[in-house]
PDB file of C-alpha atoms in Angstrom:
ATOM      1  CA  MET A 281      99.008  91.029  81.563  1.00  0.00           C
ATOM      2  CA  GLU A 282      98.970  88.101  83.941  1.00  0.00           C
ATOM      3  CA  ASN A 283     102.796  88.411  83.730  1.00  0.00           C
ATOM      4  CA  TYR A 284     102.611  91.676  85.257  1.00  0.00           C
ATOM      5  CA  ALA A 285     101.797  93.656  88.359  1.00  0.00           C
ATOM      6  CA  LYS A 286     100.467  97.312  88.063  1.00  0.00           C
ATOM      7  CA  GLY A 287     102.929  99.646  89.919  1.00  0.00           C
ATOM      8  CA  GLU A 288     102.907 103.559  90.066  1.00  0.00           C
ATOM      9  CA  THR A 289     100.940 106.434  88.072  1.00  0.00           C
ATOM     10  CA  VAL A 290     103.057 109.123  86.767  1.00  0.00           C
ATOM     11  CA  ASP A 291     101.129 112.519  85.692  1.00  0.00           C
ATOM     12  CA  VAL A 292     103.012 114.023  82.837  1.00  0.00           C
ATOM     13  CA  GLU A 293     103.092 117.377  82.599  1.00  0.00           C
ATOM     14  CA  THR A 294     101.802 118.814  78.975  1.00  0.00           C
ATOM     15  CA  GLY A 295     102.538 122.302  79.397  1.00  0.00           C
ATOM     16  CA  ILE A 296     100.995 125.526  80.991  1.00  0.00           C
ATOM     17  CA  ASP A 297      97.477 125.526  82.218  1.00  0.00           C
ATOM     18  CA  PRO A 298      95.016 126.933  79.865  1.00  0.00           C
ATOM     19  CA  ILE A 299      93.781 129.211  82.844  1.00  0.00           C
ATOM     20  CA  ASP A 300      97.582 130.586  83.078  1.00  0.00           C
ATOM     21  CA  GLN A 301      97.853 131.587  79.458  1.00  0.00           C
ATOM     22  CA  LEU A 302      95.130 134.179  79.626  1.00  0.00           C
ATOM     23  CA  GLY A 303      97.536 136.645  81.026  1.00  0.00           C
ATOM     24  CA  LEU A 304      95.724 137.460  84.275  1.00  0.00           C
ATOM     25  CA  ASP A 305      97.067 138.161  87.662  1.00  0.00           C
ATOM     26  CA  MET A 306      96.634 134.675  89.085  1.00  0.00           C
ATOM     27  CA  THR A 307      98.577 135.885  92.621  1.00  0.00           C
ATOM     28  CA  ASP A 308      96.018 135.577  94.651  1.00  0.00           C
ATOM     29  CA  CYS A 309      93.481 133.102  92.685  1.00  0.00           C
ATOM     30  CA  ILE A 310      92.176 130.613  94.471  1.00  0.00           C
ATOM     31  CA  ARG A 311      92.772 127.138  93.279  1.00  0.00           C
ATOM     32  CA  MET A 312      90.473 124.177  93.830  1.00  0.00           C
ATOM     33  CA  LYS A 313      91.781 120.752  92.732  1.00  0.00           C
ATOM     34  CA  ILE A 314      88.793 118.330  92.578  1.00  0.00           C
ATOM     35  CA  THR A 315      88.941 114.545  92.754  1.00  0.00           C
ATOM     36  CA  ALA A 316      86.500 112.121  91.778  1.00  0.00           C
ATOM     37  CA  GLY A 317      86.581 110.851  95.399  1.00  0.00           C
ATOM     38  CA  GLY A 318      86.244 114.052  97.446  1.00  0.00           C
ATOM     39  CA  ARG A 319      83.183 115.691  99.131  1.00  0.00           C
ATOM     40  CA  MET A 320      81.387 118.388  98.192  1.00  0.00           C
ATOM     41  CA  ARG A 321      80.817 119.704 101.323  1.00  0.00           C
ATOM     42  CA  ASN A 322      84.369 120.256 101.774  1.00  0.00           C
ATOM     43  CA  TYR A 323      85.099 121.737  98.751  1.00  0.00           C
ATOM     44  CA  MET A 324      82.444 124.496  98.631  1.00  0.00           C
ATOM     45  CA  GLY A 325      82.738 125.134 102.716  1.00  0.00           C
ATOM     46  CA  TYR A 326      86.253 126.436 101.829  1.00  0.00           C
ATOM     47  CA  ALA A 327      85.620 127.976  98.484  1.00  0.00           C
ATOM     48  CA  LEU A 328      82.914 130.238  99.694  1.00  0.00           C
ATOM     49  CA  LYS A 329      84.864 130.898 102.676  1.00  0.00           C
ATOM     50  CA  GLU A 330      87.813 132.019 100.681  1.00  0.00           C
ATOM     51  CA  PHE A 331      85.959 133.633  97.852  1.00  0.00           C
ATOM     52  CA  ASN A 332      83.724 135.935 100.087  1.00  0.00           C
ATOM     53  CA  LYS A 333      87.014 138.205 101.046  1.00  0.00           C
ATOM     54  CA  GLU A 334      87.064 141.261  99.610  1.00  0.00           C
ATOM     55  CA  GLU A 335      90.768 140.798  98.452  1.00  0.00           C
ATOM     56  CA  ARG A 336      90.115 137.578  96.293  1.00  0.00           C
ATOM     57  CA  ARG A 337      88.918 138.030  93.070  1.00  0.00           C
ATOM     58  CA  LEU A 338      89.450 134.790  91.000  1.00  0.00           C
ATOM     59  CA  ILE A 339      88.909 131.099  91.962  1.00  0.00           C
ATOM     60  CA  THR A 340      89.480 128.375  89.624  1.00  0.00           C
ATOM     61  CA  PHE A 341      87.852 124.646  89.815  1.00  0.00           C
ATOM     62  CA  SER A 342      89.903 121.923  88.002  1.00  0.00           C
ATOM     63  CA  GLY A 343      89.288 118.618  87.535  1.00  0.00           C
ATOM     64  CA  SER A 344      90.031 115.090  84.840  1.00  0.00           C
ATOM     65  CA  GLY A 345      88.313 111.747  84.075  1.00  0.00           C
ATOM     66  CA  ASP A 346      85.541 111.236  86.790  1.00  0.00           C
ATOM     67  CA  ALA A 347      85.970 114.496  88.114  1.00  0.00           C
ATOM     68  CA  VAL A 348      84.531 116.414  85.411  1.00  0.00           C
ATOM     69  CA  SER A 349      80.929 116.274  86.525  1.00  0.00           C
ATOM     70  CA  LYS A 350      81.662 117.239  90.031  1.00  0.00           C
ATOM     71  CA  VAL A 351      83.955 120.631  88.593  1.00  0.00           C
ATOM     72  CA  ILE A 352      80.789 121.459  86.734  1.00  0.00           C
ATOM     73  CA  SER A 353      78.327 120.881  90.183  1.00  0.00           C
ATOM     74  CA  CYS A 354      81.052 123.229  92.086  1.00  0.00           C
ATOM     75  CA  VAL A 355      80.694 125.858  89.592  1.00  0.00           C
ATOM     76  CA  GLU A 356      77.126 126.334  89.401  1.00  0.00           C
ATOM     77  CA  ILE A 357      76.771 126.117  93.120  1.00  0.00           C
ATOM     78  CA  MET A 358      79.235 128.982  93.577  1.00  0.00           C
ATOM     79  CA  LYS A 359      77.170 130.945  90.830  1.00  0.00           C
ATOM     80  CA  ARG A 360      73.896 130.208  92.457  1.00  0.00           C
ATOM     81  CA  LYS A 361      75.872 131.562  96.045  1.00  0.00           C
ATOM     82  CA  CYS A 362      77.989 134.388  94.538  1.00  0.00           C
ATOM     83  CA  LYS A 363      76.069 136.257  91.720  1.00  0.00           C
ATOM     84  CA  GLN A 364      77.564 138.241  89.002  1.00  0.00           C
ATOM     85  CA  LEU A 365      80.260 136.345  88.103  1.00  0.00           C
ATOM     86  CA  HIS A 366      81.941 136.088  85.090  1.00  0.00           C
ATOM     87  CA  GLN A 367      83.567 132.843  83.691  1.00  0.00           C
ATOM     88  CA  ILE A 368      85.642 130.968  81.529  1.00  0.00           C
ATOM     89  CA  ASN A 369      85.658 127.118  80.377  1.00  0.00           C
ATOM     90  CA  LYS A 370      88.967 125.241  79.161  1.00  0.00           C
ATOM     91  CA  ILE A 371      88.710 121.744  78.287  1.00  0.00           C
ATOM     92  CA  TYR A 372      91.788 119.568  77.414  1.00  0.00           C
ATOM     93  CA  PHE A 373      93.718 116.413  78.030  1.00  0.00           C
ATOM     94  CA  LYS A 374      95.664 115.202  80.768  1.00  0.00           C
ATOM     95  CA  ARG A 375      98.868 112.274  80.073  1.00  0.00           C
ATOM     96  CA  LYS A 376      98.969 109.787  82.546  1.00  0.00           C
ATOM     97  CA  GLU A 377     101.711 106.785  82.276  1.00  0.00           C
ATOM     98  CA  ASP A 378     100.687 103.563  84.106  1.00  0.00           C
ATOM     99  CA  LEU A 379     104.016 101.411  84.873  1.00  0.00           C
ATOM    100  CA  TRP A 380     103.785  97.764  84.787  1.00  0.00           C
ATOM    101  CA  GLU A 381     106.318  95.591  86.625  1.00  0.00           C
ATOM    102  CA  PRO A 382     107.078  91.963  85.431  1.00  0.00           C
ATOM    103  CA  LYS A 383     106.626  89.154  87.298  1.00  0.00           C
ATOM    104  CA  VAL A 384     108.941  87.229  85.486  1.00  0.00           C
ATOM    105  CA  GLU A 385     112.500  87.820  84.850  1.00  0.00           C
ATOM    106  CA  ASP A 386     113.037  87.772  80.976  1.00  0.00           C
ATOM    107  CA  LEU A 387     110.338  90.336  80.626  1.00  0.00           C
ATOM    108  CA  ASP A 388     110.669  93.956  80.198  1.00  0.00           C
ATOM    109  CA  ARG A 389     108.952  96.796  81.919  1.00  0.00           C
ATOM    110  CA  LEU A 390     105.781  98.104  80.605  1.00  0.00           C
ATOM    111  CA  LYS A 391     104.622 101.803  80.038  1.00  0.00           C
ATOM    112  CA  VAL A 392     101.067 102.403  79.220  1.00  0.00           C
ATOM    113  CA  THR A 393     100.286 105.887  78.220  1.00  0.00           C
ATOM    114  CA  ARG A 394      96.583 107.186  79.015  1.00  0.00           C
ATOM    115  CA  HIS A 395      95.277 110.644  77.724  1.00  0.00           C
ATOM    116  CA  ILE A 396      91.920 111.711  80.382  1.00  0.00           C
ATOM    117  CA  PRO A 397      89.657 114.702  79.416  1.00  0.00           C
ATOM    118  CA  ALA A 398      90.226 117.436  81.962  1.00  0.00           C
ATOM    119  CA  MET A 399      88.515 120.684  82.556  1.00  0.00           C
ATOM    120  CA  THR A 400      89.251 124.175  84.471  1.00  0.00           C
ATOM    121  CA  VAL A 401      86.919 126.638  85.001  1.00  0.00           C
ATOM    122  CA  LEU A 402      87.607 129.895  85.779  1.00  0.00           C
ATOM    123  CA  LEU A 403      85.392 132.230  87.878  1.00  0.00           C
ATOM    124  CA  SER A 404      86.412 136.159  88.462  1.00  0.00           C
ATOM    125  CA  LYS A 405      84.435 138.986  90.273  1.00  0.00           C
ATOM    126  CA  ASP A 406      85.862 141.196  87.577  1.00  0.00           C
ATOM    127  CA  GLN A 407      85.332 141.860  83.683  1.00  0.00           C
ATOM    128  CA  LEU A 408      86.987 139.018  81.675  1.00  0.00           C
ATOM    129  CA  ASP A 409      87.804 139.056  77.761  1.00  0.00           C
ATOM    130  CA  ALA A 410      84.501 138.622  76.151  1.00  0.00           C
ATOM    131  CA  ASN A 411      86.241 137.577  72.817  1.00  0.00           C
ATOM    132  CA  GLU A 412      87.860 134.661  74.605  1.00  0.00           C
ATOM    133  CA  PRO A 413      86.589 131.043  73.618  1.00  0.00           C
ATOM    134  CA  GLY A 414      84.608 129.309  76.517  1.00  0.00           C
ATOM    135  CA  TYR A 415      83.771 133.127  78.047  1.00  0.00           C
ATOM    136  CA  GLN A 416      80.079 133.163  79.836  1.00  0.00           C
ATOM    137  CA  ALA A 417      78.858 136.250  80.884  1.00  0.00           C
ATOM    138  CA  PRO A 418      76.996 136.581  84.226  1.00  0.00           C
ATOM    139  CA  GLY A 419      73.144 135.122  83.999  1.00  0.00           C
ATOM    140  CA  SER A 420      73.552 134.940  80.712  1.00  0.00           C
ATOM    141  CA  PHE A 421      72.169 131.089  80.968  1.00  0.00           C
ATOM    142  CA  GLU A 422      69.750 131.714  83.887  1.00  0.00           C
ATOM    143  CA  GLU A 423      67.002 132.825  81.550  1.00  0.00           C
ATOM    144  CA  GLU A 424      67.069 129.550  79.290  1.00  0.00           C
ATOM    145  CA  TRP A 425      67.393 127.231  82.104  1.00  0.00           C
ATOM    146  CA  ALA A 426      64.291 129.047  83.801  1.00  0.00           C
ATOM    147  CA  LYS A 427      62.499 128.706  80.439  1.00  0.00           C
ATOM    148  CA  ASP A 428      63.289 124.808  80.338  1.00  0.00           C
ATOM    149  CA  THR A 429      62.573 124.375  84.023  1.00  0.00           C
ATOM    150  CA  LYS A 430      59.028 125.929  83.603  1.00  0.00           C
ATOM    151  CA  THR A 431      58.233 124.224  80.319  1.00  0.00           C
ATOM    152  CA  SER A 432      59.122 120.572  81.948  1.00  0.00           C
ATOM    153  CA  ASN A 433      57.180 121.483  84.910  1.00  0.00           C
ATOM    154  CA  ALA A 434      54.043 122.238  82.770  1.00  0.00           C
ATOM    155  CA  ARG A 435      54.446 119.162  80.728  1.00  0.00           C
ATOM    156  CA  ARG A 436      54.775 117.241  83.895  1.00  0.00           C
ATOM    157  CA  GLN A 437      51.621 118.390  85.399  1.00  0.00           C
ATOM    158  CA  GLU A 438      49.946 118.043  82.013  1.00  0.00           C
ATOM    159  CA  SER A 439      50.795 114.248  81.687  1.00  0.00           C
ATOM    160  CA  ILE A 440      49.589 113.532  85.400  1.00  0.00           C
ATOM    161  CA  ARG A 441      46.265 115.611  84.691  1.00  0.00           C
ATOM    162  CA  ARG A 442      45.728 113.311  81.677  1.00  0.00           C
ATOM    163  CA  LYS A 443      46.222 109.952  83.636  1.00  0.00           C
ATOM    164  CA  ARG A 444      43.820 110.852  86.470  1.00  0.00           C
ATOM    165  CA  LEU A 445      41.041 111.962  83.753  1.00  0.00           C
ATOM    166  CA  LYS A 446      41.535 108.793  81.690  1.00  0.00           C
ATOM    167  CA  PRO A 447      39.149 106.320  82.438  1.00  0.00           C
ATOM    168  CA  PRO A 448      40.814 103.051  84.241  1.00  0.00           C
ATOM    169  CA  ASN A 449      39.254 100.820  81.552  1.00  0.00           C
ATOM    170  CA  VAL A 450      40.804 102.704  78.764  1.00  0.00           C
ATOM    171  CA  ARG A 451      44.211 102.943  80.502  1.00  0.00           C
ATOM    172  CA  ASP A 452      44.229  99.483  80.753  1.00  0.00           C
ATOM    173  CA  GLN A 453      43.522  98.679  77.144  1.00  0.00           C
ATOM    174  CA  ALA A 454      46.239 101.296  75.839  1.00  0.00           C
ATOM    175  CA  ARG A 455      48.514  98.932  78.141  1.00  0.00           C
ATOM    176  CA  GLY A 456      47.482  95.955  76.629  1.00  0.00           C
ATOM    177  CA  ARG A 457      45.722  94.716  79.485  1.00  0.00           C
ATOM    178  CA  ARG A 458      42.329  93.258  80.089  1.00  0.00           C
ATOM    179  CA  PRO A 459      39.692  95.485  81.919  1.00  0.00           C
ATOM    180  CA  LYS A 460      38.972  93.915  85.405  1.00  0.00           C
ATOM    181  CA  LYS A 461      35.379  92.084  85.871  1.00  0.00           C
ATOM    182  CA  PRO A 462      33.806  93.511  89.247  1.00  0.00           C
ATOM    183  CA  HIS A 463      34.623  91.134  92.196  1.00  0.00           C
ATOM    184  CA  ASN A 464      31.247  90.463  94.703  1.00  0.00           C
ATOM    185  CA  THR A 465      32.446  88.403  97.480  1.00  0.00           C
ATOM    186  CA  ALA A 466      28.789  87.263  98.523  1.00  0.00           C
ATOM    187  CA  ALA A 467      27.521  86.328  95.176  1.00  0.00           C
ATOM    188  CA  ASN A 468      31.134  84.207  94.589  1.00  0.00           C
ATOM    189  CA  SER A 469      30.925  82.506  97.837  1.00  0.00           C
ATOM    190  CA  GLY A 470      27.172  81.401  97.447  1.00  0.00           C
ATOM    191  CA  GLY A 471      27.452  80.320  94.101  1.00  0.00           C
ATOM    192  CA  ARG A 472      30.702  77.968  95.385  1.00  0.00           C
ATOM    193  CA  GLN A 473      28.717  76.711  98.351  1.00  0.00           C
ATOM    194  CA  GLN A 474      25.495  76.096  95.940  1.00  0.00           C
ATOM    195  CA  GLN A 475      28.014  73.967  93.558  1.00  0.00           C
ATOM    196  CA  GLY A 476      29.926  72.030  96.487  1.00  0.00           C
ATOM    197  CA  ASN A 477      26.564  70.935  98.082  1.00  0.00           C
ATOM    198  CA  ASN A 478      24.631  70.178  94.490  1.00  0.00           C
ATOM    199  CA  GLY A 479      21.687  71.660  96.021  1.00  0.00           C
ATOM    200  CA  LYS A 480      21.460  70.059  99.143  1.00  0.00           C
ATOM    201  CA  GLY A 481      20.740  71.361 102.453  1.00  0.00           C
ATOM    202  CA  PRO A 482      23.429  72.225 105.089  1.00  0.00           C
ATOM    203  CA  ASP A 483      22.347  69.742 107.848  1.00  0.00           C
ATOM    204  CA  GLU A 484      22.180  66.847 105.111  1.00  0.00           C
ATOM    205  CA  GLN A 485      25.885  67.865 103.969  1.00  0.00           C
ATOM    206  CA  ARG A 486      27.169  68.218 107.273  1.00  0.00           C
ATOM    207  CA  ARG A 487      25.851  64.305 107.691  1.00  0.00           C
ATOM    208  CA  GLN A 488      27.063  63.136 104.629  1.00  0.00           C
ATOM    209  CA  ASN A 489      30.766  64.882 105.496  1.00  0.00           C
ATOM    210  CA  ASN A 490      30.584  63.427 108.929  1.00  0.00           C
ATOM    211  CA  ARG A 491      29.530  59.691 107.895  1.00  0.00           C
ATOM    212  CA  GLY A 492      31.857  56.899 108.036  1.00  0.00           C
ATOM    213  CA  ARG A 493      34.127  59.072 110.610  1.00  0.00           C
ATOM    214  CA  GLY A 494      35.046  56.920 114.200  1.00  0.00           C
ATOM    215  CA  ARG A 495      34.674  53.718 112.806  1.00  0.00           C
ATOM    216  CA  GLY A 496      38.649  53.035 112.309  1.00  0.00           C
ATOM    217  CA  ARG A 497      39.294  51.467 115.759  1.00  0.00           C
ATOM    218  CA  GLY A 498      37.989  47.685 116.348  1.00  0.00           C
ATOM    219  CA  ARG A 499      36.911  46.945 112.995  1.00  0.00           C
ATOM    220  CA  GLY A 500      36.140  43.575 111.825  1.00  0.00           C
ATOM    221  CA  ARG A 501      36.244  42.183 115.375  1.00  0.00           C
ATOM    222  CA  GLY A 502      32.710  42.406 116.030  1.00  0.00           C
ATOM    223  CA  ARG A 503      30.642  43.430 119.161  1.00  0.00           C
ATOM    224  CA  GLY A 504      32.133  42.242 122.631  1.00  0.00           C
ATOM    225  CA  GLY A 505      33.607  39.352 120.304  1.00  0.00           C
ATOM    226  CA  GLY A 506      36.759  38.039 121.842  1.00  0.00           C
ATOM    227  CA  ARG A 507      37.209  40.098 125.035  1.00  0.00           C
ATOM    228  CA  GLY A 508      34.357  38.433 127.490  1.00  0.00           C
ATOM    229  CA  GLY A 509      34.384  35.173 126.058  1.00  0.00           C
ATOM    230  CA  GLY A 510      30.801  35.124 126.854  1.00  0.00           C
ATOM    231  CA  ARG A 511      28.725  35.792 123.589  1.00  0.00           C
ATOM    232  CA  GLY A 512      28.905  37.028 120.159  1.00  0.00           C
ATOM    233  CA  GLU A 513      31.767  36.103 117.740  1.00  0.00           C
ATOM    234  CA  GLY A 514      35.207  36.084 118.726  1.00  0.00           C
ATOM    235  CA  LEU A 515      38.456  36.384 116.683  1.00  0.00           C
ATOM    236  CA  GLY A 516      39.309  32.940 116.580  1.00  0.00           C
ATOM    237  CA  GLY A 517      35.662  31.346 115.569  1.00  0.00           C
ATOM    238  CA  ASN A 518      32.388  30.817 116.874  1.00  0.00           C
ATOM    239  CA  ALA A 519      31.777  30.515 120.788  1.00  0.00           C
ATOM    240  CA  THR A 520      28.399  28.699 121.859  1.00  0.00           C
ATOM    241  CA  ASN A 521      26.989  28.243 125.570  1.00  0.00           C
ATOM    242  CA  ASP A 522      26.922  24.666 127.128  1.00  0.00           C
TER     243      ASP A 522
END
């Protein structure tokens, strides 16, 4: 594909929207088109503002590809804000065509067809057909979610309690670690000092460490030699008095 450059993407209409096939009056329906890059605050702000009006009875959330998870989040938030909503879910595929333009004159234009999963959710204040596939009654899953949340919280608290009651050495052995030895700073420092001094006192050790310092300058010249020329050994040889 190095000889092609991606052009435009065309959405191909595959037919009527599944929600429109239900035979409902969708005149005053609020249609929310959700995209992956949109902000939830903007979507929910407009949806709640319009759906709280008395004449608004229906609202749909639709999205495809990466936006499907955001559609579900919008629907759940709407159900929490507005109680007793009837729901119908429809899952289908959308077809998109990607056009690739050739960079070389001898090549033809390419068209790539992709099938992307899509989802549309209908929320209604009025009763819907309970026999329709994908129908969910108001509050049908709230009790199950409450039970799952309560069970997971209880398991989490039990796990935390067991970790607190378990002794540290048993926990380290379970993880394959060696238990830590007690650390005594005073005893360890005293043992290192005694081992370094080899049984000698502090004064004697200090004298031994200071031995040999300060004798670097003038070594080999002798005392007074070579400077006054009067007595002692000089640098060039022996000097005698007449």
